[in-house]
Coordinates of C-alpha atoms in Angstrom, one line a residue:
X1 CA 40.7 -20.2 -0.2
X2 CA 39.6 -23.3 1.9
X3 CA 40.7 -21.7 5.1
X4 CA 38.9 -18.5 4.3
X5 CA 35.7 -21.0 3.9
X6 CA 36.3 -22.5 7.1
X7 CA 36.4 -19.1 8.8
X8 CA 33.5 -18.0 7.0
X9 CA 31.9 -21.2 8.3
X10 CA 33.1 -20.7 12.0
X11 CA 31.7 -17.1 11.9
X12 CA 28.3 -18.3 11.0
X13 CA 28.4 -21.0 13.5
X14 CA 29.1 -18.3 16.3
X15 CA 26.4 -15.9 15.0
X16 CA 23.9 -18.8 14.8
X17 CA 24.7 -19.7 18.6
X18 CA 24.8 -16.2 19.7
X19 CA 21.0 -15.8 18.3
X20 CA 19.7 -18.4 20.8
X21 CA 19.4 -16.3 24.1
X22 CA 17.8 -13.6 22.0
X23 CA 15.2 -16.0 20.6
X24 CA 14.4 -17.3 24.2
X25 CA 14.1 -14.0 25.5
X26 CA 11.5 -13.0 22.8
X27 CA 9.6 -16.2 23.4
X28 CA 9.4 -15.6 27.1
X29 CA 8.4 -12.2 26.6
X30 CA 5.8 -12.8 24.3
X31 CA 4.4 -15.6 26.5
X32 CA 4.4 -13.1 29.5
X33 CA 2.5 -10.6 27.4
X34 CA -0.1 -13.3 26.6
X35 CA -1.0 -13.7 30.1
X36 CA -0.9 -10.0 31.3
X37 CA -3.0 -9.1 28.0
X38 CA -5.7 -11.6 29.0
X39 CA -5.8 -10.7 32.5
X40 CA -5.7 -6.9 31.7
X41 CA -8.7 -7.3 29.3
X42 CA -10.6 -9.7 31.5
X43 CA -10.9 -6.6 33.7
X44 CA -12.4 -4.3 31.3
X45 CA -9.3 -2.5 30.9
X46 CA -7.8 -1.5 27.3
X47 CA -4.3 -3.6 26.5
X48 CA -3.4 -1.6 23.6
X49 CA -0.2 -0.9 24.7
X50 CA 0.8 -4.5 25.8
X51 CA -0.7 -5.7 22.3
X52 CA 1.7 -3.0 20.8
X53 CA 4.8 -4.4 22.7
X54 CA 3.8 -7.9 21.6
X55 CA 3.4 -6.8 18.2
X56 CA 6.7 -5.4 18.0
X57 CA 8.2 -8.6 19.5
X58 CA 6.4 -10.6 17.1
X59 CA 7.9 -8.6 14.0
X60 CA 11.7 -8.9 15.4
X61 CA 11.2 -12.4 16.1
X62 CA 10.1 -13.1 12.7
X63 CA 12.7 -11.3 11.0
X64 CA 15.1 -13.6 12.8
X65 CA 13.6 -17.0 12.7
X66 CA 10.6 -16.7 10.5
X67 CA 7.2 -17.4 12.2
X68 CA 3.8 -18.1 11.7
X69 CA 1.2 -16.6 14.4
X70 CA -2.4 -17.3 15.4
X71 CA -4.6 -15.2 17.8
X72 CA -7.2 -17.1 19.6
X73 CA -10.4 -15.8 21.1
X74 CA -8.9 -15.0 24.5
X75 CA -6.3 -12.6 23.0
X76 CA -3.4 -14.9 23.4
X77 CA -1.0 -15.4 20.4
X78 CA 0.2 -18.8 19.5
X79 CA 3.7 -18.7 17.9
X80 CA 5.1 -21.5 15.5
X81 CA 8.3 -22.1 13.4
X82 CA 7.9 -22.5 9.8
X83 CA 7.6 -25.9 9.9
X84 CA 4.8 -25.7 12.5
X85 CA 6.5 -26.6 15.7
X86 CA 5.1 -24.5 18.6
X87 CA 7.6 -21.9 20.1
X88 CA 5.0 -20.0 22.1
X89 CA 1.5 -21.6 23.2
X90 CA -0.6 -19.4 25.5
X91 CA 1.5 -18.4 28.3
X92 CA 4.2 -21.3 27.9
X93 CA 7.3 -20.8 25.6
X94 CA 9.5 -23.3 24.3
X95 CA 13.2 -23.2 24.9
X96 CA 15.9 -23.4 22.0
X97 CA 19.4 -24.5 22.8
X98 CA 22.5 -25.2 20.8
X99 CA 25.2 -27.5 20.2
X100 CA 28.2 -28.6 18.0
X101 CA 27.9 -31.7 15.7
X102 CA 30.7 -32.5 13.4
X103 CA 32.0 -28.9 14.0
X104 CA 28.6 -27.3 13.0
X105 CA 26.3 -25.3 15.3
X106 CA 23.1 -27.2 15.6
X107 CA 19.9 -26.1 17.0
X108 CA 16.9 -28.1 19.0
X109 CA 13.8 -27.2 20.7
X110 CA 12.9 -28.4 24.0
X111 CA 9.1 -28.5 24.3
X112 CA 8.8 -30.1 27.8
X113 CA 8.4 -33.6 27.3
X114 CA 10.1 -33.7 24.0
X115 CA 13.2 -32.4 22.5
X116 CA 13.3 -32.0 18.7
X117 CA 16.6 -31.3 16.6
X118 CA 16.0 -28.5 14.2
X119 CA 17.1 -28.1 10.5
X120 CA 17.0 -25.8 7.6
X121 CA 13.4 -26.4 6.8
X122 CA 12.1 -25.3 10.5
X123 CA 13.4 -21.7 9.9
X124 CA 12.9 -18.8 8.0
X125 CA 14.6 -15.3 8.5
X126 CA 18.0 -14.5 9.2
X127 CA 18.5 -17.9 10.9
X128 CA 17.6 -19.7 7.4
X129 CA 19.9 -17.4 5.5
X130 CA 22.8 -18.3 7.6
X131 CA 22.0 -21.8 7.7
X132 CA 21.7 -21.9 3.8
X133 CA 25.1 -20.2 3.3
X134 CA 26.8 -22.6 5.7
X135 CA 25.2 -26.0 4.6
X136 CA 24.6 -25.2 1.1
X137 CA 26.6 -22.4 -0.6
X138 CA 29.9 -23.1 1.1
X139 CA 30.1 -26.8 0.6
X140 CA 29.5 -26.4 -3.2
X141 CA 32.2 -23.8 -3.4
X142 CA 34.6 -26.1 -1.3
X143 CA 33.8 -29.2 -3.6
X144 CA 34.8 -27.2 -6.5
X145 CA 38.0 -25.9 -4.9
X146 CA 38.9 -29.5 -3.9
X147 CA 38.2 -30.8 -7.6
X148 CA 40.3 -28.1 -9.1
X149 CA 43.2 -28.9 -6.6
X150 CA 42.7 -32.6 -7.2
X151 CA 42.9 -32.6 -10.9
X152 CA 45.8 -29.9 -11.0
X153 CA 47.8 -32.3 -8.7
X154 CA 47.1 -35.5 -10.6
X155 CA 47.6 -34.0 -14.1
X156 CA 51.1 -32.4 -13.2
X157 CA 52.3 -35.2 -11.5
X158 CA 51.5 -37.4 -14.1
X159 CA 53.6 -35.3 -16.7
X160 CA 56.4 -35.0 -13.7
X161 CA 56.6 -38.4 -13.1
X162 CA 57.4 -39.1 -16.9
X163 CA 60.5 -37.0 -16.8
X164 CA 63.8 -37.4 -15.5
X165 CA 65.4 -35.0 -12.9
X166 CA 68.9 -33.3 -12.6
X167 CA 70.3 -36.6 -11.4
X168 CA 69.2 -38.8 -13.6
X169 CA 66.4 -40.2 -11.5
X170 CA 62.7 -40.6 -12.7
X171 CA 60.6 -37.8 -11.9
X172 CA 58.3 -38.1 -8.5
X173 CA 55.3 -36.7 -7.3
X174 CA 55.5 -32.8 -7.7
X175 CA 52.6 -32.2 -5.5
X176 CA 50.9 -34.2 -2.6
X177 CA 47.5 -34.0 -1.0
X178 CA 45.2 -36.0 1.1
X179 CA 41.5 -36.7 0.9
X180 CA 38.7 -37.6 3.0
X181 CA 38.0 -41.3 3.9
X182 CA 34.4 -41.0 4.6
X183 CA 32.2 -43.5 2.6
X184 CA 30.2 -40.9 0.9
X185 CA 32.9 -38.5 -0.1
X186 CA 34.1 -37.7 -3.3
X187 CA 37.8 -38.7 -4.5
X188 CA 38.7 -35.2 -4.3
X189 CA 37.2 -34.1 -1.2
X190 CA 39.6 -32.3 1.1
X191 CA 42.3 -32.0 -1.6
X192 CA 42.5 -28.1 -1.6
X193 CA 43.0 -27.6 2.3
X194 CA 46.0 -30.5 2.0
X195 CA 47.7 -29.6 -1.5
X196 CA 51.2 -29.0 -1.0
X197 CA 54.4 -29.2 -3.2
X198 CA 55.9 -32.6 -2.5
X199 CA 59.7 -32.0 -3.7
X200 CA 62.1 -30.3 -1.4
X201 CA 65.2 -29.8 -3.6
X202 CA 65.6 -28.2 -6.9
X203 CA 67.4 -30.9 -8.5
X204 CA 64.2 -33.2 -8.1
X205 CA 62.4 -31.0 -10.8
X206 CA 61.9 -33.7 -13.8
X207 CA 62.4 -30.7 -16.2
X208 CA 63.5 -32.7 -19.4
X209 CA 63.2 -36.1 -20.8
X210 CA 66.9 -36.4 -20.0
X211 CA 69.0 -35.2 -17.1
X212 CA 71.0 -33.1 -19.8
X213 CA 71.6 -29.5 -18.8
X214 CA 69.1 -27.2 -20.7
X215 CA 66.5 -30.2 -21.6
X216 CA 63.2 -28.4 -20.6
X217 CA 60.8 -30.6 -22.7
X218 CA 59.0 -32.1 -19.6
X219 CA 58.8 -28.2 -18.3
X220 CA 57.1 -27.3 -21.7
X221 CA 54.8 -30.1 -21.3
X222 CA 53.6 -29.3 -17.9
X223 CA 53.1 -25.6 -18.9
X224 CA 51.2 -26.9 -22.0
X225 CA 48.5 -28.5 -19.4
X226 CA 47.2 -24.7 -18.8
X227 CA 45.5 -25.1 -22.2
X228 CA 43.9 -28.7 -21.9
X229 CA 40.3 -29.1 -21.0
X230 CA 40.9 -31.5 -18.2
X231 CA 38.6 -30.4 -15.3
X232 CA 35.1 -31.2 -16.3
X233 CA 35.7 -30.2 -20.1
X234 CA 37.4 -26.8 -18.8
X235 CA 41.0 -25.6 -18.5
X236 CA 42.2 -24.7 -15.0
X237 CA 41.6 -21.1 -15.3
X238 CA 38.1 -21.7 -16.9
X239 CA 37.0 -24.0 -14.4
X240 CA 38.4 -21.5 -11.5
X241 CA 36.7 -18.6 -13.5
X242 CA 33.3 -20.8 -13.2
X243 CA 33.8 -21.0 -9.4
X244 CA 34.2 -17.2 -8.9
X245 CA 31.3 -16.4 -11.4
X246 CA 29.1 -18.8 -9.3
X247 CA 29.8 -17.0 -6.1
X248 CA 29.4 -13.4 -7.8
X249 CA 25.9 -14.6 -9.4
X250 CA 24.5 -15.9 -6.2
X251 CA 25.5 -12.6 -4.5
X252 CA 23.9 -10.7 -7.2
X253 CA 20.8 -13.0 -6.9
X254 CA 20.5 -12.6 -3.3
X255 CA 20.9 -8.6 -3.5
X256 CA 18.0 -8.7 -5.9
X257 CA 15.6 -10.8 -3.8
X258 CA 16.7 -8.9 -0.9
X259 CA 15.4 -5.6 -2.6
X260 CA 12.2 -7.2 -3.8
X261 CA 11.3 -8.7 -0.3
X262 CA 12.1 -5.2 1.3
X263 CA 9.7 -3.4 -1.4
X264 CA 7.1 -6.3 -0.6
X265 CA 7.7 -5.6 3.2
X266 CA 7.3 -1.9 2.7
X267 CA 3.7 -2.5 0.8
X268 CA 2.6 -5.1 3.6
X269 CA 3.7 -2.4 6.3
X270 CA 1.6 0.4 4.5
X271 CA -1.4 -1.9 4.2
X272 CA -1.3 -2.9 8.0
X273 CA -0.9 0.6 9.0
X274 CA -3.7 1.9 6.9
X275 CA -5.9 -1.0 8.7
X276 CA -4.8 -0.4 12.2
X277 CA -2.2 2.5 12.3
X278 CA -2.5 6.2 13.0
X279 CA -3.2 8.7 10.2
X280 CA -1.2 12.0 11.2
X281 CA -3.2 14.2 9.0
X282 CA -6.3 12.7 10.4
X283 CA -5.1 13.2 14.1
X284 CA -4.1 16.6 13.2
X285 CA -7.4 17.5 11.9
X286 CA -9.1 15.9 15.0
X287 CA -6.7 18.0 17.3
X288 CA -7.7 21.2 15.4
X289 CA -11.5 20.4 16.0
X290 CA -10.9 19.8 19.3
X291 CA -9.0 22.9 19.9
X292 CA -11.8 25.0 18.2
X293 CA -14.4 23.1 20.3
X294 CA -12.6 23.9 23.5
X295 CA -12.2 27.6 22.6
X296 CA -15.9 28.0 21.9
X297 CA -16.6 26.1 25.1
X298 CA -14.5 28.6 26.9
X299 CA -16.0 31.8 25.4
X300 CA -19.5 30.3 26.1
X301 CA -18.3 29.9 30.1
X302 CA -17.1 33.4 29.8
X303 CA -20.4 34.7 28.4
X304 CA -22.1 32.8 31.4
X305 CA -19.9 34.1 33.8
X306 CA -20.1 37.6 32.6
X307 CA -24.3 37.2 32.7
X308 CA -24.1 35.9 36.1
X309 CA -21.9 38.7 37.4
X310 CA -24.2 41.2 35.7
X311 CA -27.3 39.7 37.4
X312 CA -25.7 39.5 40.8
X313 CA -24.8 43.4 40.6
X314 CA -28.1 44.2 39.5
X315 CA -29.8 42.2 42.3
X316 CA -27.4 43.8 44.7

């Protein structure tokens, strides 16, 4: 399970790093469109097509990193990250880059004279979601697995070491593990990834209180550990079930919030379209009116032509 969590973390690292080029390309394109829009509108020409292209890029960028936008009087749009750091100012775009720090992909923003390290609070959108899972959800699950492995090993070892093996020797540790030496690490940090069976021979199993054949009193004592509330007031099975339940609840909550956000997005998009979009019904009505007007004008011209022809004939 710890290896699966490591693989998931690495997949997220790769996904975050892969989005950097896309973010930079979008920022550059928005900056370029800012300049083209100002230049086009300064010449008295409509730049609606360019504005539509920019709006589409802003929407895609917002879904990816979460942004705030402000349009100035000149028609240029300023783009900021959720924390307020500038991503696009007029015709200039900042550049984002990625690096590995302690095995994790980190992002930084180069604003010309200044480079700022970016964190979870700087983002919204997909990038924030990926970072939140990697930096918050996965470490919590890993910590719980470490605690379960650590307690399991210590409890079983304590009982096993109190017994006697088949050769009459005192029992040794049944499990072995290693933990992190970091100053801020918990006593159990790293146990899940390194938990292994320590004994190498079956005659080392301290099954009983004596070395007599058939003495399994110590084995029964180890089996009884499954009913002891030794992990934060829970049995081993209960504690594992709590880990699985928390993951399941997190998934359900995320699914619910996603559906709620999608409903809100649809409502906002409908409001935007009603304000600046095109109504197909209205356009169809106008097209019908134009067609009717065109037919009427054509008939009028035909009547004039016939009258002129008649007058010319009469004159001749």
